[in-house]
PDB file of C-alpha atoms in Angstrom:
ATOM      1  CA  MET A   1     -22.275  11.643  -3.480  1.00  0.00           C
ATOM      2  CA  THR A   2     -19.235   9.897  -2.230  1.00  0.00           C
ATOM      3  CA  GLU A   3     -17.894   8.155  -5.382  1.00  0.00           C
ATOM      4  CA  ILE A   4     -18.121   7.452  -8.904  1.00  0.00           C
ATOM      5  CA  SER A   5     -20.219   4.167  -9.091  1.00  0.00           C
ATOM      6  CA  ASP A   6     -23.071   6.822  -9.948  1.00  0.00           C
ATOM      7  CA  MET A   7     -21.623   7.532 -12.876  1.00  0.00           C
ATOM      8  CA  SER A   8     -23.388   5.995 -16.029  1.00  0.00           C
ATOM      9  CA  ASP A   9     -19.556   6.169 -17.469  1.00  0.00           C
ATOM     10  CA  SER A  10     -18.728   2.864 -18.656  1.00  0.00           C
ATOM     11  CA  SER A  11     -15.142   3.672 -20.466  1.00  0.00           C
ATOM     12  CA  SER A  12     -12.123   1.487 -19.537  1.00  0.00           C
ATOM     13  CA  LYS A  13     -10.855   4.308 -17.533  1.00  0.00           C
ATOM     14  CA  SER A  14     -13.996   4.481 -15.079  1.00  0.00           C
ATOM     15  CA  GLN A  15     -14.048   0.657 -14.897  1.00  0.00           C
ATOM     16  CA  PHE A  16     -10.469   0.980 -13.952  1.00  0.00           C
ATOM     17  CA  ILE A  17     -11.242   3.799 -11.111  1.00  0.00           C
ATOM     18  CA  LEU A  18     -13.580   2.032  -9.764  1.00  0.00           C
ATOM     19  CA  TYR A  19     -12.219  -1.114  -9.591  1.00  0.00           C
ATOM     20  CA  TRP A  20      -9.233   0.001  -8.044  1.00  0.00           C
ATOM     21  CA  GLY A  21     -11.572   1.723  -5.351  1.00  0.00           C
ATOM     22  CA  ASP A  22     -13.023  -1.855  -4.679  1.00  0.00           C
ATOM     23  CA  MET A  23      -9.623  -3.214  -4.563  1.00  0.00           C
ATOM     24  CA  GLY A  24      -8.448  -1.029  -2.065  1.00  0.00           C
ATOM     25  CA  SER A  25     -11.381  -1.329  -0.018  1.00  0.00           C
ATOM     26  CA  GLN A  26     -10.659  -5.009   0.182  1.00  0.00           C
ATOM     27  CA  TRP A  27      -7.322  -4.280   1.149  1.00  0.00           C
ATOM     28  CA  GLY A  28      -8.210  -1.929   4.052  1.00  0.00           C
ATOM     29  CA  VAL A  29      -7.847   1.695   2.088  1.00  0.00           C
ATOM     30  CA  ASN A  30     -10.857   4.141   2.137  1.00  0.00           C
ATOM     31  CA  ARG A  31     -12.355   3.850  -1.415  1.00  0.00           C
ATOM     32  CA  SER A  32     -12.305   7.154  -2.305  1.00  0.00           C
ATOM     33  CA  VAL A  33      -8.430   7.531  -1.430  1.00  0.00           C
ATOM     34  CA  ALA A  34      -7.856   4.633  -3.730  1.00  0.00           C
ATOM     35  CA  GLN A  35     -10.416   6.013  -6.393  1.00  0.00           C
ATOM     36  CA  ILE A  36      -8.416   9.658  -6.037  1.00  0.00           C
ATOM     37  CA  HIS A  37      -5.322   7.806  -6.518  1.00  0.00           C
ATOM     38  CA  ALA A  38      -6.260   5.577  -9.811  1.00  0.00           C
ATOM     39  CA  LEU A  39      -7.575   8.534 -11.205  1.00  0.00           C
ATOM     40  CA  LEU A  40      -4.289  10.320 -11.000  1.00  0.00           C
ATOM     41  CA  TYR A  41      -2.448   7.092 -11.859  1.00  0.00           C
ATOM     42  CA  LEU A  42      -4.454   7.521 -15.264  1.00  0.00           C
ATOM     43  CA  SER A  43      -4.013  11.203 -15.423  1.00  0.00           C
ATOM     44  CA  ALA A  44      -1.776  12.500 -18.081  1.00  0.00           C
ATOM     45  CA  ALA A  45      -1.486  15.860 -16.430  1.00  0.00           C
ATOM     46  CA  PRO A  46      -1.501  16.909 -13.001  1.00  0.00           C
ATOM     47  CA  MET A  47      -4.808  17.669 -11.275  1.00  0.00           C
ATOM     48  CA  ASN A  48      -6.331  20.069  -8.528  1.00  0.00           C
ATOM     49  CA  ALA A  49      -8.560  18.961  -6.076  1.00  0.00           C
ATOM     50  CA  GLU A  50     -11.579  20.839  -7.799  1.00  0.00           C
ATOM     51  CA  GLN A  51     -10.882  18.619 -11.089  1.00  0.00           C
ATOM     52  CA  ILE A  52     -10.437  15.540  -8.725  1.00  0.00           C
ATOM     53  CA  SER A  53     -13.909  16.444  -7.029  1.00  0.00           C
ATOM     54  CA  GLU A  54     -15.924  17.086 -10.335  1.00  0.00           C
ATOM     55  CA  GLU A  55     -14.600  13.891 -12.202  1.00  0.00           C
ATOM     56  CA  LEU A  56     -15.186  11.722  -9.387  1.00  0.00           C
ATOM     57  CA  ARG A  57     -18.400  13.091  -7.818  1.00  0.00           C
ATOM     58  CA  ILE A  58     -16.631  13.200  -4.521  1.00  0.00           C
ATOM     59  CA  ALA A  59     -16.965  16.154  -1.776  1.00  0.00           C
ATOM     60  CA  ARG A  60     -14.138  18.409  -1.815  1.00  0.00           C
ATOM     61  CA  SER A  61     -13.745  17.922   1.833  1.00  0.00           C
ATOM     62  CA  ASN A  62     -13.149  14.203   1.325  1.00  0.00           C
ATOM     63  CA  VAL A  63     -10.814  15.064  -1.723  1.00  0.00           C
ATOM     64  CA  SER A  64      -8.675  17.150   0.497  1.00  0.00           C
ATOM     65  CA  ASN A  65      -8.277  14.275   3.274  1.00  0.00           C
ATOM     66  CA  SER A  66      -7.798  11.624   0.627  1.00  0.00           C
ATOM     67  CA  LEU A  67      -5.094  13.629  -0.771  1.00  0.00           C
ATOM     68  CA  LYS A  68      -3.365  14.136   2.411  1.00  0.00           C
ATOM     69  CA  GLU A  69      -3.691  10.385   3.177  1.00  0.00           C
ATOM     70  CA  LEU A  70      -1.990   9.678  -0.672  1.00  0.00           C
ATOM     71  CA  ALA A  71       0.756  12.380   0.250  1.00  0.00           C
ATOM     72  CA  GLY A  72       1.185  10.808   3.479  1.00  0.00           C
ATOM     73  CA  TRP A  73       1.881   7.371   1.884  1.00  0.00           C
ATOM     74  CA  ARG A  74       4.195   9.359  -0.764  1.00  0.00           C
ATOM     75  CA  LEU A  75       1.899   8.028  -3.538  1.00  0.00           C
ATOM     76  CA  ILE A  76       1.121  11.371  -5.030  1.00  0.00           C
ATOM     77  CA  GLN A  77       2.900  14.733  -4.976  1.00  0.00           C
ATOM     78  CA  ARG A  78       2.198  18.714  -5.226  1.00  0.00           C
ATOM     79  CA  VAL A  79       3.704  20.009  -8.655  1.00  0.00           C
ATOM     80  CA  PRO A  80       3.345  23.572  -9.500  1.00  0.00           C
ATOM     81  CA  VAL A  81       1.411  24.638 -12.719  1.00  0.00           C
ATOM     82  CA  PRO A  82       2.691  28.100 -14.378  1.00  0.00           C
ATOM     83  CA  GLY A  83      -0.260  30.478 -13.920  1.00  0.00           C
ATOM     84  CA  ASP A  84      -2.621  28.426 -11.410  1.00  0.00           C
ATOM     85  CA  ARG A  85      -2.016  29.237  -7.516  1.00  0.00           C
ATOM     86  CA  ARG A  86      -3.968  25.979  -6.745  1.00  0.00           C
ATOM     87  CA  GLU A  87      -2.104  22.881  -5.640  1.00  0.00           C
ATOM     88  CA  HIS A  88      -1.875  20.168  -8.358  1.00  0.00           C
ATOM     89  CA  PHE A  89      -1.034  16.616  -7.628  1.00  0.00           C
ATOM     90  CA  VAL A  90       0.312  13.776  -9.892  1.00  0.00           C
ATOM     91  CA  ALA A  91       0.760   9.928  -9.212  1.00  0.00           C
ATOM     92  CA  GLU A  92       3.896   8.043  -9.021  1.00  0.00           C
ATOM     93  CA  THR A  93       3.238   6.222 -12.085  1.00  0.00           C
ATOM     94  CA  ASP A  94       5.970   3.755 -11.743  1.00  0.00           C
ATOM     95  CA  VAL A  95       4.232   0.680 -10.940  1.00  0.00           C
ATOM     96  CA  TRP A  96       7.367  -0.964  -8.901  1.00  0.00           C
ATOM     97  CA  GLU A  97       8.079   2.023  -7.252  1.00  0.00           C
ATOM     98  CA  MET A  98       4.374   2.311  -5.895  1.00  0.00           C
ATOM     99  CA  ALA A  99       4.482  -1.375  -4.985  1.00  0.00           C
ATOM    100  CA  LEU A 100       7.541  -0.475  -2.906  1.00  0.00           C
ATOM    101  CA  LEU A 101       6.153   2.586  -1.271  1.00  0.00           C
ATOM    102  CA  ILE A 102       3.197   0.697  -0.344  1.00  0.00           C
ATOM    103  CA  ALA A 103       5.003  -2.158   1.167  1.00  0.00           C
ATOM    104  CA  LYS A 104       7.171   0.090   3.037  1.00  0.00           C
ATOM    105  CA  GLY A 105       4.275   2.320   4.496  1.00  0.00           C
ATOM    106  CA  ARG A 106       2.508  -1.166   5.793  1.00  0.00           C
ATOM    107  CA  LYS A 107       5.878  -2.134   7.022  1.00  0.00           C
ATOM    108  CA  GLU A 108       5.943   1.032   9.515  1.00  0.00           C
ATOM    109  CA  ARG A 109       2.227   1.352  10.219  1.00  0.00           C
ATOM    110  CA  GLU A 110       1.203  -2.441  10.897  1.00  0.00           C
ATOM    111  CA  ILE A 111       4.640  -4.899  10.786  1.00  0.00           C
ATOM    112  CA  ASP A 112       6.878  -2.882  12.875  1.00  0.00           C
ATOM    113  CA  PRO A 113       4.235  -2.103  15.474  1.00  0.00           C
ATOM    114  CA  ALA A 114       3.354  -5.705  15.791  1.00  0.00           C
ATOM    115  CA  ILE A 115       6.909  -6.818  16.229  1.00  0.00           C
ATOM    116  CA  ARG A 116       7.236  -4.023  19.166  1.00  0.00           C
ATOM    117  CA  ALA A 117       3.824  -5.137  20.937  1.00  0.00           C
ATOM    118  CA  ILE A 118       4.792  -8.867  20.978  1.00  0.00           C
ATOM    119  CA  ASP A 119       8.310  -8.359  21.899  1.00  0.00           C
ATOM    120  CA  ILE A 120       6.648  -6.554  24.864  1.00  0.00           C
ATOM    121  CA  CYS A 121       4.396  -9.757  25.571  1.00  0.00           C
ATOM    122  CA  VAL A 122       7.277 -12.166  25.014  1.00  0.00           C
ATOM    123  CA  ARG A 123       9.232 -10.103  27.537  1.00  0.00           C
ATOM    124  CA  GLN A 124       6.410 -10.119  29.996  1.00  0.00           C
ATOM    125  CA  ALA A 125       5.349 -13.545  29.715  1.00  0.00           C
ATOM    126  CA  SER A 126       9.240 -14.623  30.343  1.00  0.00           C
ATOM    127  CA  THR A 127       8.644 -13.097  33.771  1.00  0.00           C
ATOM    128  CA  GLU A 128       5.441 -14.877  34.689  1.00  0.00           C
ATOM    129  CA  SER A 129       5.881 -18.058  36.268  1.00  0.00           C
ATOM    130  CA  ASP A 130       2.219 -19.298  36.421  1.00  0.00           C
ATOM    131  CA  LEU A 131       2.453 -18.673  32.538  1.00  0.00           C
ATOM    132  CA  SER A 132       1.564 -22.273  30.690  1.00  0.00           C
ATOM    133  CA  PRO A 133       4.980 -23.104  28.828  1.00  0.00           C
ATOM    134  CA  VAL A 134       2.569 -23.640  25.515  1.00  0.00           C
ATOM    135  CA  VAL A 135       1.615 -19.796  25.760  1.00  0.00           C
ATOM    136  CA  LEU A 136       5.138 -18.829  25.711  1.00  0.00           C
ATOM    137  CA  THR A 137       6.281 -21.140  23.079  1.00  0.00           C
ATOM    138  CA  ARG A 138       3.521 -19.682  20.936  1.00  0.00           C
ATOM    139  CA  MET A 139       4.272 -16.019  21.611  1.00  0.00           C
ATOM    140  CA  LYS A 140       8.057 -16.806  20.771  1.00  0.00           C
ATOM    141  CA  ASN A 141       6.964 -18.645  17.723  1.00  0.00           C
ATOM    142  CA  MET A 142       4.856 -15.740  16.612  1.00  0.00           C
ATOM    143  CA  HIS A 143       7.663 -13.256  17.493  1.00  0.00           C
ATOM    144  CA  GLU A 144      10.165 -15.177  15.637  1.00  0.00           C
ATOM    145  CA  PHE A 145       8.177 -15.398  12.486  1.00  0.00           C
ATOM    146  CA  LEU A 146       7.490 -11.598  12.290  1.00  0.00           C
ATOM    147  CA  THR A 147      10.848 -10.702  12.650  1.00  0.00           C
ATOM    148  CA  THR A 148      12.288 -13.272   9.999  1.00  0.00           C
ATOM    149  CA  ALA A 149       9.154 -11.921   7.810  1.00  0.00           C
ATOM    150  CA  ASP A 150      10.372  -8.502   8.578  1.00  0.00           C
ATOM    151  CA  ARG A 151      14.054  -9.068   7.730  1.00  0.00           C
ATOM    152  CA  TRP A 152      13.188 -10.689   4.345  1.00  0.00           C
ATOM    153  CA  SER A 153      10.927  -8.049   4.008  1.00  0.00           C
ATOM    154  CA  ASP A 154      13.900  -5.327   4.472  1.00  0.00           C
ATOM    155  CA  GLN A 155      16.068  -7.228   2.297  1.00  0.00           C
ATOM    156  CA  MET A 156      13.642  -7.423  -0.625  1.00  0.00           C
ATOM    157  CA  LEU A 157      13.104  -3.496  -0.027  1.00  0.00           C
ATOM    158  CA  ASN A 158      16.625  -3.097  -0.772  1.00  0.00           C
ATOM    159  CA  VAL A 159      16.685  -5.003  -4.105  1.00  0.00           C
ATOM    160  CA  PRO A 160      16.883  -2.834  -6.951  1.00  0.00           C
ATOM    161  CA  LYS A 161      13.652  -2.775  -9.021  1.00  0.00           C
ATOM    162  CA  SER A 162      15.009  -4.692 -11.982  1.00  0.00           C
ATOM    163  CA  LYS A 163      16.601  -7.418 -10.207  1.00  0.00           C
ATOM    164  CA  LEU A 164      13.269  -7.736  -7.888  1.00  0.00           C
ATOM    165  CA  SER A 165      11.285  -8.070 -10.951  1.00  0.00           C
ATOM    166  CA  MET A 166      13.754 -10.877 -12.389  1.00  0.00           C
ATOM    167  CA  LEU A 167      13.397 -12.461  -9.052  1.00  0.00           C
ATOM    168  CA  MET A 168       9.659 -12.388  -9.195  1.00  0.00           C
ATOM    169  CA  LYS A 169       9.703 -13.766 -12.899  1.00  0.00           C
ATOM    170  CA  MET A 170      11.815 -16.657 -11.670  1.00  0.00           C
ATOM    171  CA  GLY A 171       9.304 -17.830  -8.859  1.00  0.00           C
ATOM    172  CA  ASP A 172       8.079 -20.896 -11.092  1.00  0.00           C
ATOM    173  CA  LYS A 173      11.552 -21.836 -12.005  1.00  0.00           C
ATOM    174  CA  VAL A 174      12.606 -21.713  -8.385  1.00  0.00           C
ATOM    175  CA  LEU A 175       9.792 -23.814  -6.909  1.00  0.00           C
ATOM    176  CA  SER A 176      10.234 -26.365  -9.722  1.00  0.00           C
ATOM    177  CA  LEU A 177      13.894 -26.822  -8.577  1.00  0.00           C
ATOM    178  CA  LEU A 178      12.965 -27.073  -4.942  1.00  0.00           C
ATOM    179  CA  LYS A 179      10.249 -29.204  -6.116  1.00  0.00           C
ATOM    180  CA  ILE A 180       7.538 -27.016  -4.366  1.00  0.00           C
ATOM    181  CA  GLY A 181       4.287 -26.098  -5.769  1.00  0.00           C
ATOM    182  CA  SER A 182       1.810 -27.752  -8.648  1.00  0.00           C
ATOM    183  CA  LYS A 183       2.832 -30.359 -10.860  1.00  0.00           C
TER     184      LYS A 183
END
């Protein structure tokens, strides 16, 4: 079995884990990785790979690979458990910290390479005399958009969590002041 959807458990914990797996899948994250993350997030105590495998009914090899991926995102960490030589894991439980880690990771893996690739294309396009000016303009527009969004993202990632929360909660007020959004 590869996921907990085969389980008959309809507890809120199981439903949360299933839902988190589905959401992860929609965001481009392997379902098992997301389910393991959800399980560790909800767990009150560190868990080892065997416990995770048994609880989620996921193959041990899949658990190992998923744990490596989650550790790479810094969403989980290894912790020692006295008297047990196996590796145990805990998840980051501060939701703001989780969101920031995910945002930073996605930026590093997706946005930064896209900006570099488009920058190369714009530089090359600038030297091609037979290229339509429309193509060059659109490439430059895309590059400018991504670099602007990247600067904004960097600024937001450096705002303290408490201030970021306050900023997000102010969204409706700011939009109404700018006369943007629904009436």
